[in-house]
Amino acid sequence: MSFFNFASSLCLITFSLLLHAVFGAGPNFHFCSTPDNFTANSPYESNLNKLTSYLYYQSPPTGFGKGSIGHYPDQTYGLALCRGDVSASDCKTCVVEASSEIRKRCPYNKAAIIWYDNCLLKYSNNGFFGQIDNGNKFYMWNVHVVSEPAPFNEKTKELLSQLANEARATPKLFATGELELGNSTKLYGLVQCTQDLSSDVCKKCLDGIIGELPSCCDGKQGGRVVSGSCNFIYEIYPFVNA
């Protein structure tokens, strides 16, 4: 079992044991990311309702959806992204849940974002497509530390940087991979960008969060840096209780 302080259940066989459900299927994090509010039954709320409904129908077939509804000053922009290896059914389930949950947590905020293991959902009254979102970001990490942090950190950066190069060349802007560490131990990694980003901007986003490894996860046996535009996950398997 993973000792991360989050839940996950990656569908790829090589990742099926990487991130095991620990605390259930609730959201990992959220931000009510603007002080601007709307009122109940307002044109903005109507547009937001239409947008979230549109996203959970548009997103499942490809794992990504984006759209904009309405006109200034009541226009709302939004996107939904599902992890690149989840089924269309699981994608829809996650986006529907995210749409409902974020409205409970940020009931009248014009901008908000919520992350689950299988998806993220984000909306705003300001256009953001194609731009790197560094304002909404959080870290998660394994509570255990490796015995030799410096070489492990280099291996982790090497794997994630390789995956970033692979992801930028795929339509889904998504890649997974592994690296042998010796003693029957492997390092697994996953990177992904929201598909409103261009290939070059995706790479820039991933390079930026990979550069935060020392701040997030120095020597940790696993970790995540998750922003509103891109994210990575890495973890050792089998888990070593150092």
PDB file of C-alpha atoms in Angstrom:
ATOM      1  CA  MET A   1       0.000   0.000   0.000  1.00  0.00           C
ATOM      2  CA  SER A   2       1.166   3.509  -0.756  1.00  0.00           C
ATOM      3  CA  PHE A   3       1.948   5.750   2.174  1.00  0.00           C
ATOM      4  CA  PHE A   4       1.079   8.942   0.319  1.00  0.00           C
ATOM      5  CA  ASN A   5      -1.382  11.222   2.072  1.00  0.00           C
ATOM      6  CA  PHE A   6      -3.751  10.974  -0.897  1.00  0.00           C
ATOM      7  CA  ALA A   7      -5.783   8.376  -2.762  1.00  0.00           C
ATOM      8  CA  SER A   8      -5.329   7.088  -6.279  1.00  0.00           C
ATOM      9  CA  SER A   9      -5.867   4.039  -8.446  1.00  0.00           C
ATOM     10  CA  LEU A  10      -4.010   4.329 -11.732  1.00  0.00           C
ATOM     11  CA  CYS A  11      -5.385   2.105 -14.466  1.00  0.00           C
ATOM     12  CA  LEU A  12      -2.167   1.216 -16.263  1.00  0.00           C
ATOM     13  CA  ILE A  13      -0.909  -2.162 -15.064  1.00  0.00           C
ATOM     14  CA  THR A  14       2.503  -0.743 -14.190  1.00  0.00           C
ATOM     15  CA  PHE A  15       0.817   1.853 -11.997  1.00  0.00           C
ATOM     16  CA  SER A  16      -1.899  -0.279 -10.437  1.00  0.00           C
ATOM     17  CA  LEU A  17       0.069  -0.694  -7.241  1.00  0.00           C
ATOM     18  CA  LEU A  18       1.749   2.690  -7.337  1.00  0.00           C
ATOM     19  CA  LEU A  19      -0.971   4.808  -5.820  1.00  0.00           C
ATOM     20  CA  HIS A  20      -3.445   2.819  -3.773  1.00  0.00           C
ATOM     21  CA  ALA A  21      -6.620   4.233  -2.273  1.00  0.00           C
ATOM     22  CA  VAL A  22      -5.822   5.305   1.263  1.00  0.00           C
ATOM     23  CA  PHE A  23      -8.365   7.884   2.323  1.00  0.00           C
ATOM     24  CA  GLY A  24     -11.197   7.273  -0.143  1.00  0.00           C
ATOM     25  CA  ALA A  25     -12.191   8.975  -3.359  1.00  0.00           C
ATOM     26  CA  GLY A  26     -12.745  12.538  -2.156  1.00  0.00           C
ATOM     27  CA  PRO A  27     -11.068  15.588  -3.681  1.00  0.00           C
ATOM     28  CA  ASN A  28      -7.358  16.084  -3.127  1.00  0.00           C
ATOM     29  CA  PHE A  29      -7.525  19.870  -2.967  1.00  0.00           C
ATOM     30  CA  HIS A  30      -9.490  22.893  -4.093  1.00  0.00           C
ATOM     31  CA  PHE A  31      -9.233  26.661  -4.269  1.00  0.00           C
ATOM     32  CA  CYS A  32     -12.007  29.234  -4.346  1.00  0.00           C
ATOM     33  CA  SER A  33      -9.650  31.335  -6.373  1.00  0.00           C
ATOM     34  CA  THR A  34     -11.155  34.793  -6.612  1.00  0.00           C
ATOM     35  CA  PRO A  35     -12.832  37.243  -4.238  1.00  0.00           C
ATOM     36  CA  ASP A  36     -15.357  38.079  -6.970  1.00  0.00           C
ATOM     37  CA  ASN A  37     -18.760  36.593  -6.208  1.00  0.00           C
ATOM     38  CA  PHE A  38     -22.011  36.117  -8.091  1.00  0.00           C
ATOM     39  CA  THR A  39     -25.518  36.074  -6.666  1.00  0.00           C
ATOM     40  CA  ALA A  40     -28.014  33.234  -6.698  1.00  0.00           C
ATOM     41  CA  ASN A  41     -30.156  32.991  -9.840  1.00  0.00           C
ATOM     42  CA  SER A  42     -27.956  35.553 -11.619  1.00  0.00           C
ATOM     43  CA  PRO A  43     -26.992  35.367 -15.312  1.00  0.00           C
ATOM     44  CA  TYR A  44     -23.489  34.285 -14.257  1.00  0.00           C
ATOM     45  CA  GLU A  45     -24.843  31.361 -12.260  1.00  0.00           C
ATOM     46  CA  SER A  46     -26.996  30.324 -15.196  1.00  0.00           C
ATOM     47  CA  ASN A  47     -23.977  30.404 -17.514  1.00  0.00           C
ATOM     48  CA  LEU A  48     -21.868  28.468 -15.000  1.00  0.00           C
ATOM     49  CA  ASN A  49     -24.538  25.768 -14.714  1.00  0.00           C
ATOM     50  CA  LYS A  50     -24.627  25.426 -18.496  1.00  0.00           C
ATOM     51  CA  LEU A  51     -20.836  25.304 -18.676  1.00  0.00           C
ATOM     52  CA  THR A  52     -20.388  22.553 -16.096  1.00  0.00           C
ATOM     53  CA  SER A  53     -23.120  20.488 -17.778  1.00  0.00           C
ATOM     54  CA  TYR A  54     -21.365  20.950 -21.102  1.00  0.00           C
ATOM     55  CA  LEU A  55     -18.016  19.865 -19.643  1.00  0.00           C
ATOM     56  CA  TYR A  56     -19.208  16.589 -18.204  1.00  0.00           C
ATOM     57  CA  TYR A  57     -20.667  15.633 -21.561  1.00  0.00           C
ATOM     58  CA  GLN A  58     -17.753  16.890 -23.651  1.00  0.00           C
ATOM     59  CA  SER A  59     -14.847  15.605 -21.546  1.00  0.00           C
ATOM     60  CA  PRO A  60     -15.275  11.798 -21.253  1.00  0.00           C
ATOM     61  CA  PRO A  61     -14.733  10.743 -24.904  1.00  0.00           C
ATOM     62  CA  THR A  62     -11.257  12.324 -25.109  1.00  0.00           C
ATOM     63  CA  GLY A  63     -10.456  12.996 -21.454  1.00  0.00           C
ATOM     64  CA  PHE A  64     -10.555  16.751 -21.926  1.00  0.00           C
ATOM     65  CA  GLY A  65     -13.104  19.472 -22.510  1.00  0.00           C
ATOM     66  CA  LYS A  66     -13.136  23.260 -22.471  1.00  0.00           C
ATOM     67  CA  GLY A  67     -15.644  25.937 -23.253  1.00  0.00           C
ATOM     68  CA  SER A  68     -17.036  29.373 -22.617  1.00  0.00           C
ATOM     69  CA  ILE A  69     -20.644  30.400 -22.087  1.00  0.00           C
ATOM     70  CA  GLY A  70     -22.230  33.841 -22.161  1.00  0.00           C
ATOM     71  CA  HIS A  71     -21.017  37.383 -22.752  1.00  0.00           C
ATOM     72  CA  TYR A  72     -19.198  39.953 -20.642  1.00  0.00           C
ATOM     73  CA  PRO A  73     -19.731  40.662 -17.756  1.00  0.00           C
ATOM     74  CA  ASP A  74     -21.392  37.287 -17.162  1.00  0.00           C
ATOM     75  CA  GLN A  75     -19.140  35.142 -19.334  1.00  0.00           C
ATOM     76  CA  THR A  76     -17.596  32.062 -17.729  1.00  0.00           C
ATOM     77  CA  TYR A  77     -14.693  29.945 -18.967  1.00  0.00           C
ATOM     78  CA  GLY A  78     -13.983  26.398 -17.881  1.00  0.00           C
ATOM     79  CA  LEU A  79     -12.170  23.156 -18.522  1.00  0.00           C
ATOM     80  CA  ALA A  80     -12.122  19.588 -17.263  1.00  0.00           C
ATOM     81  CA  LEU A  81      -9.192  17.216 -17.585  1.00  0.00           C
ATOM     82  CA  CYS A  82      -9.157  13.516 -16.756  1.00  0.00           C
ATOM     83  CA  ARG A  83      -5.989  11.584 -16.050  1.00  0.00           C
ATOM     84  CA  GLY A  84      -4.729  10.182 -19.313  1.00  0.00           C
ATOM     85  CA  ASP A  85      -5.257   6.528 -18.447  1.00  0.00           C
ATOM     86  CA  VAL A  86      -8.786   6.530 -17.022  1.00  0.00           C
ATOM     87  CA  SER A  87     -11.809   5.154 -18.869  1.00  0.00           C
ATOM     88  CA  ALA A  88     -14.492   7.394 -20.338  1.00  0.00           C
ATOM     89  CA  SER A  89     -16.911   6.120 -17.696  1.00  0.00           C
ATOM     90  CA  ASP A  90     -14.569   6.932 -14.810  1.00  0.00           C
ATOM     91  CA  CYS A  91     -13.797  10.280 -16.393  1.00  0.00           C
ATOM     92  CA  LYS A  92     -17.461  11.241 -16.530  1.00  0.00           C
ATOM     93  CA  THR A  93     -18.065  10.054 -12.967  1.00  0.00           C
ATOM     94  CA  CYS A  94     -15.187  12.201 -11.743  1.00  0.00           C
ATOM     95  CA  VAL A  95     -16.166  15.332 -13.666  1.00  0.00           C
ATOM     96  CA  VAL A  96     -19.797  15.074 -12.516  1.00  0.00           C
ATOM     97  CA  GLU A  97     -18.633  14.684  -8.908  1.00  0.00           C
ATOM     98  CA  ALA A  98     -16.179  17.570  -9.261  1.00  0.00           C
ATOM     99  CA  SER A  99     -18.863  19.832 -10.740  1.00  0.00           C
ATOM    100  CA  SER A 100     -21.139  19.169  -7.791  1.00  0.00           C
ATOM    101  CA  GLU A 101     -18.497  19.303  -5.060  1.00  0.00           C
ATOM    102  CA  ILE A 102     -16.838  22.552  -6.128  1.00  0.00           C
ATOM    103  CA  ARG A 103     -20.192  24.337  -6.055  1.00  0.00           C
ATOM    104  CA  LYS A 104     -20.655  23.199  -2.458  1.00  0.00           C
ATOM    105  CA  ARG A 105     -17.186  24.364  -1.444  1.00  0.00           C
ATOM    106  CA  CYS A 106     -17.162  27.609  -3.452  1.00  0.00           C
ATOM    107  CA  PRO A 107     -20.895  28.297  -3.813  1.00  0.00           C
ATOM    108  CA  TYR A 108     -20.753  31.867  -5.100  1.00  0.00           C
ATOM    109  CA  ASN A 109     -17.143  32.321  -6.239  1.00  0.00           C
ATOM    110  CA  LYS A 110     -16.774  33.274  -9.878  1.00  0.00           C
ATOM    111  CA  ALA A 111     -13.555  31.259 -10.147  1.00  0.00           C
ATOM    112  CA  ALA A 112     -12.641  27.942  -8.564  1.00  0.00           C
ATOM    113  CA  ILE A 113     -10.657  24.769  -9.149  1.00  0.00           C
ATOM    114  CA  ILE A 114     -10.870  21.258  -7.697  1.00  0.00           C
ATOM    115  CA  TRP A 115      -8.606  18.229  -8.117  1.00  0.00           C
ATOM    116  CA  TYR A 116      -9.395  14.544  -7.739  1.00  0.00           C
ATOM    117  CA  ASP A 117      -7.111  11.617  -8.539  1.00  0.00           C
ATOM    118  CA  ASN A 118      -9.009  11.030 -11.781  1.00  0.00           C
ATOM    119  CA  CYS A 119      -9.730  14.602 -12.884  1.00  0.00           C
ATOM    120  CA  LEU A 120      -9.608  18.317 -12.346  1.00  0.00           C
ATOM    121  CA  LEU A 121     -12.292  20.930 -12.984  1.00  0.00           C
ATOM    122  CA  LYS A 122     -11.629  24.643 -13.262  1.00  0.00           C
ATOM    123  CA  TYR A 123     -13.711  27.703 -14.123  1.00  0.00           C
ATOM    124  CA  SER A 124     -13.295  31.463 -14.067  1.00  0.00           C
ATOM    125  CA  ASN A 125     -14.868  34.725 -15.149  1.00  0.00           C
ATOM    126  CA  ASN A 126     -11.561  35.569 -16.870  1.00  0.00           C
ATOM    127  CA  GLY A 127     -10.219  33.828 -19.947  1.00  0.00           C
ATOM    128  CA  PHE A 128      -7.275  31.554 -19.152  1.00  0.00           C
ATOM    129  CA  PHE A 129      -6.992  29.100 -22.047  1.00  0.00           C
ATOM    130  CA  GLY A 130      -3.436  28.585 -23.259  1.00  0.00           C
ATOM    131  CA  GLN A 131      -1.860  30.193 -20.189  1.00  0.00           C
ATOM    132  CA  ILE A 132       0.149  28.449 -17.469  1.00  0.00           C
ATOM    133  CA  ASP A 133      -1.695  28.567 -14.148  1.00  0.00           C
ATOM    134  CA  ASN A 134       0.870  28.784 -11.360  1.00  0.00           C
ATOM    135  CA  GLY A 135      -1.527  30.532  -9.002  1.00  0.00           C
ATOM    136  CA  ASN A 136      -3.375  27.324  -8.148  1.00  0.00           C
ATOM    137  CA  LYS A 137      -0.861  24.756  -6.949  1.00  0.00           C
ATOM    138  CA  PHE A 138      -0.268  22.241  -4.160  1.00  0.00           C
ATOM    139  CA  TYR A 139       2.221  19.559  -3.110  1.00  0.00           C
ATOM    140  CA  MET A 140       1.769  16.027  -1.781  1.00  0.00           C
ATOM    141  CA  TRP A 141       4.503  13.664  -0.655  1.00  0.00           C
ATOM    142  CA  ASN A 142       5.312  10.275   0.761  1.00  0.00           C
ATOM    143  CA  VAL A 143       6.196  10.525   4.444  1.00  0.00           C
ATOM    144  CA  HIS A 144       9.275   8.271   4.078  1.00  0.00           C
ATOM    145  CA  VAL A 145      12.719   9.395   2.925  1.00  0.00           C
ATOM    146  CA  VAL A 146      15.218   7.389   0.877  1.00  0.00           C
ATOM    147  CA  SER A 147      18.596   6.495   2.360  1.00  0.00           C
ATOM    148  CA  GLU A 148      20.562   8.442  -0.295  1.00  0.00           C
ATOM    149  CA  PRO A 149      18.569  11.555  -1.235  1.00  0.00           C
ATOM    150  CA  ALA A 150      21.010  13.261  -3.636  1.00  0.00           C
ATOM    151  CA  PRO A 151      21.338  10.484  -6.258  1.00  0.00           C
ATOM    152  CA  PHE A 152      17.648   9.622  -5.870  1.00  0.00           C
ATOM    153  CA  ASN A 153      16.674  13.238  -6.548  1.00  0.00           C
ATOM    154  CA  GLU A 154      18.757  13.170  -9.729  1.00  0.00           C
ATOM    155  CA  LYS A 155      17.107   9.941 -10.891  1.00  0.00           C
ATOM    156  CA  THR A 156      13.667  11.377 -10.197  1.00  0.00           C
ATOM    157  CA  LYS A 157      14.432  14.550 -12.144  1.00  0.00           C
ATOM    158  CA  GLU A 158      15.873  12.463 -14.980  1.00  0.00           C
ATOM    159  CA  LEU A 159      12.728  10.331 -15.273  1.00  0.00           C
ATOM    160  CA  LEU A 160      10.275  13.221 -15.024  1.00  0.00           C
ATOM    161  CA  SER A 161      12.233  15.311 -17.546  1.00  0.00           C
ATOM    162  CA  GLN A 162      12.219  12.387 -19.974  1.00  0.00           C
ATOM    163  CA  LEU A 163       8.466  12.016 -19.529  1.00  0.00           C
ATOM    164  CA  ALA A 164       7.954  15.747 -20.061  1.00  0.00           C
ATOM    165  CA  ASN A 165       9.646  15.437 -23.448  1.00  0.00           C
ATOM    166  CA  GLU A 166       7.444  12.461 -24.297  1.00  0.00           C
ATOM    167  CA  ALA A 167       4.248  14.151 -23.138  1.00  0.00           C
ATOM    168  CA  ARG A 168       4.772  17.249 -25.261  1.00  0.00           C
ATOM    169  CA  ALA A 169       4.782  15.025 -28.370  1.00  0.00           C
ATOM    170  CA  THR A 170       1.450  13.303 -27.612  1.00  0.00           C
ATOM    171  CA  PRO A 171      -2.069  14.592 -28.346  1.00  0.00           C
ATOM    172  CA  LYS A 172      -3.067  14.020 -24.708  1.00  0.00           C
ATOM    173  CA  LEU A 173       0.041  15.795 -23.349  1.00  0.00           C
ATOM    174  CA  PHE A 174       0.407  12.787 -21.052  1.00  0.00           C
ATOM    175  CA  ALA A 175       3.147  10.241 -20.397  1.00  0.00           C
ATOM    176  CA  THR A 176       4.066   7.530 -17.894  1.00  0.00           C
ATOM    177  CA  GLY A 177       7.228   5.533 -17.420  1.00  0.00           C
ATOM    178  CA  GLU A 178       9.572   3.790 -15.043  1.00  0.00           C
ATOM    179  CA  LEU A 179      13.239   3.653 -14.147  1.00  0.00           C
ATOM    180  CA  GLU A 180      15.149   0.753 -12.600  1.00  0.00           C
ATOM    181  CA  LEU A 181      16.773   1.702  -9.295  1.00  0.00           C
ATOM    182  CA  GLY A 182      18.327  -1.686  -8.500  1.00  0.00           C
ATOM    183  CA  ASN A 183      17.515  -4.293  -5.852  1.00  0.00           C
ATOM    184  CA  SER A 184      14.221  -5.053  -7.661  1.00  0.00           C
ATOM    185  CA  THR A 185      13.073  -1.497  -6.993  1.00  0.00           C
ATOM    186  CA  LYS A 186      11.554   0.767  -9.642  1.00  0.00           C
ATOM    187  CA  LEU A 187      10.755   4.451  -9.810  1.00  0.00           C
ATOM    188  CA  TYR A 188       7.446   5.196 -11.516  1.00  0.00           C
ATOM    189  CA  GLY A 189       6.451   8.552 -12.964  1.00  0.00           C
ATOM    190  CA  LEU A 190       3.493  10.281 -14.593  1.00  0.00           C
ATOM    191  CA  VAL A 191       3.223  13.760 -16.134  1.00  0.00           C
ATOM    192  CA  GLN A 192       0.287  15.542 -17.744  1.00  0.00           C
ATOM    193  CA  CYS A 193      -0.802  18.968 -18.994  1.00  0.00           C
ATOM    194  CA  THR A 194      -4.223  20.426 -19.666  1.00  0.00           C
ATOM    195  CA  GLN A 195      -4.860  20.262 -23.390  1.00  0.00           C
ATOM    196  CA  ASP A 196      -5.577  23.958 -23.824  1.00  0.00           C
ATOM    197  CA  LEU A 197      -1.785  24.408 -23.693  1.00  0.00           C
ATOM    198  CA  SER A 198       0.405  24.168 -26.775  1.00  0.00           C
ATOM    199  CA  SER A 199       3.150  21.555 -26.846  1.00  0.00           C
ATOM    200  CA  ASP A 200       5.826  24.139 -26.046  1.00  0.00           C
ATOM    201  CA  VAL A 201       3.830  25.716 -23.229  1.00  0.00           C
ATOM    202  CA  CYS A 202       3.117  22.270 -21.783  1.00  0.00           C
ATOM    203  CA  LYS A 203       6.856  21.531 -21.710  1.00  0.00           C
ATOM    204  CA  LYS A 204       7.506  24.897 -20.042  1.00  0.00           C
ATOM    205  CA  CYS A 205       4.848  24.148 -17.421  1.00  0.00           C
ATOM    206  CA  LEU A 206       6.271  20.706 -16.662  1.00  0.00           C
ATOM    207  CA  ASP A 207       9.845  21.986 -16.532  1.00  0.00           C
ATOM    208  CA  GLY A 208       8.684  24.586 -14.024  1.00  0.00           C
ATOM    209  CA  ILE A 209       7.086  22.140 -11.602  1.00  0.00           C
ATOM    210  CA  ILE A 210       9.890  19.596 -12.001  1.00  0.00           C
ATOM    211  CA  GLY A 211      12.155  22.413 -10.859  1.00  0.00           C
ATOM    212  CA  GLU A 212      10.160  22.487  -7.619  1.00  0.00           C
ATOM    213  CA  LEU A 213      11.203  18.949  -6.667  1.00  0.00           C
ATOM    214  CA  PRO A 214      13.638  20.184  -3.965  1.00  0.00           C
ATOM    215  CA  SER A 215      10.903  22.306  -2.365  1.00  0.00           C
ATOM    216  CA  CYS A 216       8.250  19.623  -2.542  1.00  0.00           C
ATOM    217  CA  CYS A 217       9.821  16.271  -2.198  1.00  0.00           C
ATOM    218  CA  ASP A 218      13.534  16.337  -1.378  1.00  0.00           C
ATOM    219  CA  GLY A 219      14.493  12.684  -0.887  1.00  0.00           C
ATOM    220  CA  LYS A 220      10.877  11.589  -0.402  1.00  0.00           C
ATOM    221  CA  GLN A 221       9.980   8.131  -1.727  1.00  0.00           C
ATOM    222  CA  GLY A 222       7.103   9.671  -3.664  1.00  0.00           C
ATOM    223  CA  GLY A 223       5.490  13.002  -4.384  1.00  0.00           C
ATOM    224  CA  ARG A 224       3.283  15.196  -6.499  1.00  0.00           C
ATOM    225  CA  VAL A 225       3.378  18.764  -7.674  1.00  0.00           C
ATOM    226  CA  VAL A 226      -0.030  19.707  -9.037  1.00  0.00           C
ATOM    227  CA  SER A 227      -0.933  23.023 -10.663  1.00  0.00           C
ATOM    228  CA  GLY A 228      -3.925  24.256 -12.592  1.00  0.00           C
ATOM    229  CA  SER A 229      -2.149  23.488 -15.875  1.00  0.00           C
ATOM    230  CA  CYS A 230       0.165  20.513 -15.341  1.00  0.00           C
ATOM    231  CA  ASN A 231       1.218  17.951 -12.776  1.00  0.00           C
ATOM    232  CA  PHE A 232       3.591  15.124 -12.025  1.00  0.00           C
ATOM    233  CA  ILE A 233       3.535  12.057  -9.794  1.00  0.00           C
ATOM    234  CA  TYR A 234       6.442   9.804  -8.884  1.00  0.00           C
ATOM    235  CA  GLU A 235       6.875   6.939  -6.431  1.00  0.00           C
ATOM    236  CA  ILE A 236       9.141   4.028  -5.626  1.00  0.00           C
ATOM    237  CA  TYR A 237       7.732   0.524  -5.862  1.00  0.00           C
ATOM    238  CA  PRO A 238       7.899  -1.712  -3.988  1.00  0.00           C
ATOM    239  CA  PHE A 239       7.641   0.636  -1.037  1.00  0.00           C
ATOM    240  CA  VAL A 240      10.752   0.644   1.138  1.00  0.00           C
ATOM    241  CA  ASN A 241      10.292   1.365   4.822  1.00  0.00           C
ATOM    242  CA  ALA A 242      13.583   3.139   5.384  1.00  0.00           C
TER     243      ALA A 242
END
